[in-house]
XYZ file of C-alpha atoms in Angstrom:
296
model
C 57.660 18.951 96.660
C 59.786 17.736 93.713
C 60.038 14.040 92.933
C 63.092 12.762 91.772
C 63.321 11.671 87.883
C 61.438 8.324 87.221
C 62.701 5.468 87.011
C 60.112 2.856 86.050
C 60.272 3.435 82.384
C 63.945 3.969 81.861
C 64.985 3.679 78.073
C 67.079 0.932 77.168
C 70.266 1.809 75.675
C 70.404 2.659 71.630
C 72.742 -0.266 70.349
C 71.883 0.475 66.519
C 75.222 0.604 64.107
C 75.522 4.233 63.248
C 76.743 4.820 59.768
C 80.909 4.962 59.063
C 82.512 8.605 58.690
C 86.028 9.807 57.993
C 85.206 12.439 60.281
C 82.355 12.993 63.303
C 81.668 16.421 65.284
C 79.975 16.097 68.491
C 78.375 19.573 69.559
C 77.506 20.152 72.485
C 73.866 22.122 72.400
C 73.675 25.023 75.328
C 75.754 27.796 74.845
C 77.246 25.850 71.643
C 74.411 25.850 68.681
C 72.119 27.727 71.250
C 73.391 30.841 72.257
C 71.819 30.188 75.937
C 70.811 27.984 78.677
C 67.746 25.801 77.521
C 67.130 24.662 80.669
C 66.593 28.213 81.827
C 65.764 30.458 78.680
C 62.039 28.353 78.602
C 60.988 28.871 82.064
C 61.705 32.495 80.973
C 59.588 32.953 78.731
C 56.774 32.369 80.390
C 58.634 33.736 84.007
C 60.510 36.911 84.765
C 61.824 35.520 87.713
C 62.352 32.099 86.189
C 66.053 32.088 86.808
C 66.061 32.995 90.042
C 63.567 30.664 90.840
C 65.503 28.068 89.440
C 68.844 29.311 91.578
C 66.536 29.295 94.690
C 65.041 25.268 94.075
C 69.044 24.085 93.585
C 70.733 25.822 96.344
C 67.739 24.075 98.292
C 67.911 20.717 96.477
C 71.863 20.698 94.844
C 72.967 20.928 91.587
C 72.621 16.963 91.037
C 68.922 17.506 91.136
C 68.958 20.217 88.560
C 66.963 18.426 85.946
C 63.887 18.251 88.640
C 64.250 21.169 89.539
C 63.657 22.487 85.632
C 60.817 19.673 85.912
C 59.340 21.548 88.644
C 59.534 25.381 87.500
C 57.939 24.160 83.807
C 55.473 22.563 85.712
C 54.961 25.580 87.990
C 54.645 27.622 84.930
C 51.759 25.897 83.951
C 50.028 25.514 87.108
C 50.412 29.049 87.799
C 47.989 29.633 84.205
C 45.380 27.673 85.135
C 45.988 25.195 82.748
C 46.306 27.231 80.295
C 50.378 26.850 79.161
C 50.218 23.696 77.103
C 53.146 21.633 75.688
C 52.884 23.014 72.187
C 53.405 26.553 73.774
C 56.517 25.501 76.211
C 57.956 23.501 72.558
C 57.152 26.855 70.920
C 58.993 28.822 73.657
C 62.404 26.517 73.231
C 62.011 26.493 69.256
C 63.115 30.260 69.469
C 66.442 30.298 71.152
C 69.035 32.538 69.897
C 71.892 31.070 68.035
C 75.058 32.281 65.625
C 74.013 32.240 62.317
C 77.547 31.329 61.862
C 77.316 27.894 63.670
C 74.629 27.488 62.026
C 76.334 27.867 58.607
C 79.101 25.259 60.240
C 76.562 22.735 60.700
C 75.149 23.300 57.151
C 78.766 23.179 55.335
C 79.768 19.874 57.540
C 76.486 18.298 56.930
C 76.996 19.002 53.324
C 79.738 16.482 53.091
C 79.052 12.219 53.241
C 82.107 11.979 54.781
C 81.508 14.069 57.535
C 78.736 13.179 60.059
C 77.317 15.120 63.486
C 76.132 13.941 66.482
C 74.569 16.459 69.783
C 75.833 15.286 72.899
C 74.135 17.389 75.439
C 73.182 17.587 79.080
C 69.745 19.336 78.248
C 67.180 17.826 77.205
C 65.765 15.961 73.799
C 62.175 17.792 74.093
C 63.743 21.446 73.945
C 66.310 20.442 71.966
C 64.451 18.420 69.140
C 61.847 21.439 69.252
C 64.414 24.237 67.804
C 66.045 21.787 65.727
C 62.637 21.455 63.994
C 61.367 25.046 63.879
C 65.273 25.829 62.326
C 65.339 22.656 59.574
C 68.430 21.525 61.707
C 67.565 18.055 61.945
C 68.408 16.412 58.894
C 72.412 17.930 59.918
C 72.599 15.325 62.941
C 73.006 12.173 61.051
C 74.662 10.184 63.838
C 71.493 11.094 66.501
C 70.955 13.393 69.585
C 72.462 12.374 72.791
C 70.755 13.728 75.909
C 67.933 13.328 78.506
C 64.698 12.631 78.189
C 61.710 14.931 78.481
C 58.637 13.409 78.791
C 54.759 14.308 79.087
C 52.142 12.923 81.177
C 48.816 14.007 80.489
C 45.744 14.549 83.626
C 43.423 16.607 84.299
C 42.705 19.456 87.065
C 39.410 20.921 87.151
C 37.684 18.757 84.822
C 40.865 20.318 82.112
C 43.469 18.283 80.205
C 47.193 19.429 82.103
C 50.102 18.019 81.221
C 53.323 16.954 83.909
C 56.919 17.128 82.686
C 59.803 15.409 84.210
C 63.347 14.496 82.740
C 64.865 11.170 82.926
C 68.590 11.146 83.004
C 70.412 9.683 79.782
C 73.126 8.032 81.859
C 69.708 5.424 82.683
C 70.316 3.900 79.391
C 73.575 2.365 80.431
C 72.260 2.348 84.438
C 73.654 5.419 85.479
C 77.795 6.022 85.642
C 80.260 6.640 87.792
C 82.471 9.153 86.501
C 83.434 12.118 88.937
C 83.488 15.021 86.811
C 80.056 14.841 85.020
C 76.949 15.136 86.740
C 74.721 12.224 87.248
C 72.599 12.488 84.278
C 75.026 12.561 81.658
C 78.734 11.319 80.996
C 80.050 12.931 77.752
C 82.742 10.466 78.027
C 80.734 7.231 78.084
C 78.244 8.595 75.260
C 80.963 8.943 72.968
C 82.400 5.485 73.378
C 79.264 4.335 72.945
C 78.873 6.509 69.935
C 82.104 5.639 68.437
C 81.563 1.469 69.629
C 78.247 1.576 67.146
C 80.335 3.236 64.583
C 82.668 0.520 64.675
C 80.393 -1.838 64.365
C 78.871 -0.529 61.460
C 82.291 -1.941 59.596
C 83.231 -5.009 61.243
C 85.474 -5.648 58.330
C 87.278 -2.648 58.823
C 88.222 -3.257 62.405
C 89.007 -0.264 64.843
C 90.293 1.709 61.507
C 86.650 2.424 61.350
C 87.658 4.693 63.923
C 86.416 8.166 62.682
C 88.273 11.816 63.581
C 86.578 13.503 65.883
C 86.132 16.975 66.314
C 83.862 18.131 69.107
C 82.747 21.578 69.961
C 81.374 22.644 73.532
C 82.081 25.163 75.936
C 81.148 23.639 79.378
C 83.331 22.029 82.488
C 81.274 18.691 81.638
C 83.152 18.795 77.856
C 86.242 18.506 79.178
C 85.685 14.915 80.078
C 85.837 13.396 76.747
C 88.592 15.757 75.859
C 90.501 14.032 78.345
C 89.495 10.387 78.143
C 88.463 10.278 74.715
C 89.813 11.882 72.069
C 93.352 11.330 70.754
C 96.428 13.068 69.008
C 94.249 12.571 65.589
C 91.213 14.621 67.331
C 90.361 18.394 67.526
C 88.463 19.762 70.814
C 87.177 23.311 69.986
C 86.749 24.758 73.107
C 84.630 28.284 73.492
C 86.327 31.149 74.563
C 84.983 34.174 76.020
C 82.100 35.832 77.947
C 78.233 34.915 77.632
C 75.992 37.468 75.954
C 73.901 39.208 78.748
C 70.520 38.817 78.950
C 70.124 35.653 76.853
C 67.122 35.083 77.978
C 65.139 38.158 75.997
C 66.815 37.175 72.538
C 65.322 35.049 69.763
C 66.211 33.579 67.039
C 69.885 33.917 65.072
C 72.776 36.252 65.896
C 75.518 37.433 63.796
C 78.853 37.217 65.435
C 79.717 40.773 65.240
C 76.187 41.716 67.318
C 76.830 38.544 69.969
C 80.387 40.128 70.247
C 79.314 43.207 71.646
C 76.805 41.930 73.619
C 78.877 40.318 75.780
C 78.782 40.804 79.675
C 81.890 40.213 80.293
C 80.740 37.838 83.242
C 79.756 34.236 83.216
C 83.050 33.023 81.153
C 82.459 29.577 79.580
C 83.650 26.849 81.690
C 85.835 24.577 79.408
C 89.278 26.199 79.426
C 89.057 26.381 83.345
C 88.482 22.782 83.767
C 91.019 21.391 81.676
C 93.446 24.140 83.388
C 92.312 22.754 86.791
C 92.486 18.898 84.943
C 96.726 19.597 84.638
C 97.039 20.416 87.967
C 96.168 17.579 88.694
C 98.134 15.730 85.693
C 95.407 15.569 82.604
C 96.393 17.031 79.596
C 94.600 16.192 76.836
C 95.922 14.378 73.827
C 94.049 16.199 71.298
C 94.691 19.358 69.784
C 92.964 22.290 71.327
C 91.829 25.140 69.894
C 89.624 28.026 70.975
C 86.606 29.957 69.413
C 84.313 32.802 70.349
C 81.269 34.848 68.676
């Protein structure tokens, strides 16, 4: 059976002024600087039939339980080898996702400039995502913090061995959970970037809301509309990917060059984004900021 993310040790929510910036990007993280699915590209690596494991556990439990159910296969994983899968080796595993080395070279030339600063806001999770931003020296680029859930270890024992447990405890538990009906319950891109942008402010009392930075933020998924449409403003760039998702993600490591991502291309699985702001105008929300596209 799969337990439901904990909630007796919920963080509290990070009210720390974050530094003033003319400008901020806010990247999303799968399928954005990782040229994948995190949640399901670890599993893999230690499952052939990870993914459609994974499919199986939420068409039985729903997509709100997807985090759990990514608990559960990880876990799975490293019942199923006696023990012998430890949390270095699933940290290992997500340190070698693909990626664009020209994203990468983005995040370099942004984080290059003071005026400029970068902040993840992502709906995966801050043990697979802080492990490839450590194996690629990508951390020092985020200076306004990573935004996502939580991925904790508990350590027991089976069989006399040290095992360790992993579960995921939703972000939106910092600010006790939200109510916003086009993100899924563990994370509101909306509500993290008014929280981002309220510390910012903050930072500069004197300077009132002019504090304000511009915002560009990059993401591909039907959860980055949201902030697209309730956050950003005529001043604010949304770069929205475009496309087709490379196939087999899963048996790729390490970076990509646009050109080679191009071709690999399935030509199924299209990135979400442009459909859900499409659908969002049908029902009267346009955004206010300008939108571009991009693609590998």
């Amino acid at each position: 059976s799969i337990a439901p993310h904990p909630r007796g040790e919920e963080p509290k929510t990070n009210d720390c002024p974050l530094p003033p910036v003319v400008t901020l990007f806010a990247w999303d993280f799968d399928w954005t600087i990782v040229n994948c699915n995190s949640d399901e590209y670890v599993p893999s690596r230690f499952d052939v039939a990870a993914e459609e494991r994974l499919r199986g556990l939420i068409r039985s439990l729903g997509p709100d339980r997807w985090h759990d159910c990514v608990a559960s296969l990880i876990n799975s994983c490293v019942a199923e080898g006696e023990g012998r899968l430890s949390r270095h080796e699933v940290c290992e595993a997500a340190a070698s996702m693909p990626y664009l080395a020209d994203v990468r070279r983005s995040l370099e030339d942004v984080a290059a400039d003071a005026a400029q600063g970068q902040v993840i806001v992502s709906d995966g999770n801050d043990e697979f995502i802080s492990a490839f931003l450590k194996k690629n020296d990508l951390e020092r680029c985020f200076t306004h913090g990573i935004e996502t859930n939580f991925g904790i270890w508990e350590e027991g024992t089976r069989g006399g061995d040290a095992v360790h447990a992993f579960s995921v405890v939703h972000q939106s538990s910092k600010y006790g959970g939200h109510s916003c009906g086009r993100c899924p319950p563990n994370l509101c891109k909306s509500q993290v970037l008014r929280n981002i942008l309220s510390r910012i402010n903050r930072s500069s009392p004197e300077n009132g809301d002019t504090s304000r930075p511009r915002i560009v933020y990059v993401g591909d998924g039907f959860n980055d509309a949201c902030p697209a449409l309730h956050v950003l403003n005529e001043e604010d760039v949304l770069l929205a990917r475009d496309g087709a998702k490379i196939s087999d993600p899963n048996s790729r490591m390490g970076p990509q060059e646009d050109a080679h991502a191009f071709r690999a291309q399935s030509g199924q699985g299209k990135f979400a984004i442009l459909s859900a702001l499409k659908r969002a105008e049908r029902e009267g929300l346009v955004p206010k900021c300008r939108v571009c596209t991009w693609n590998s």
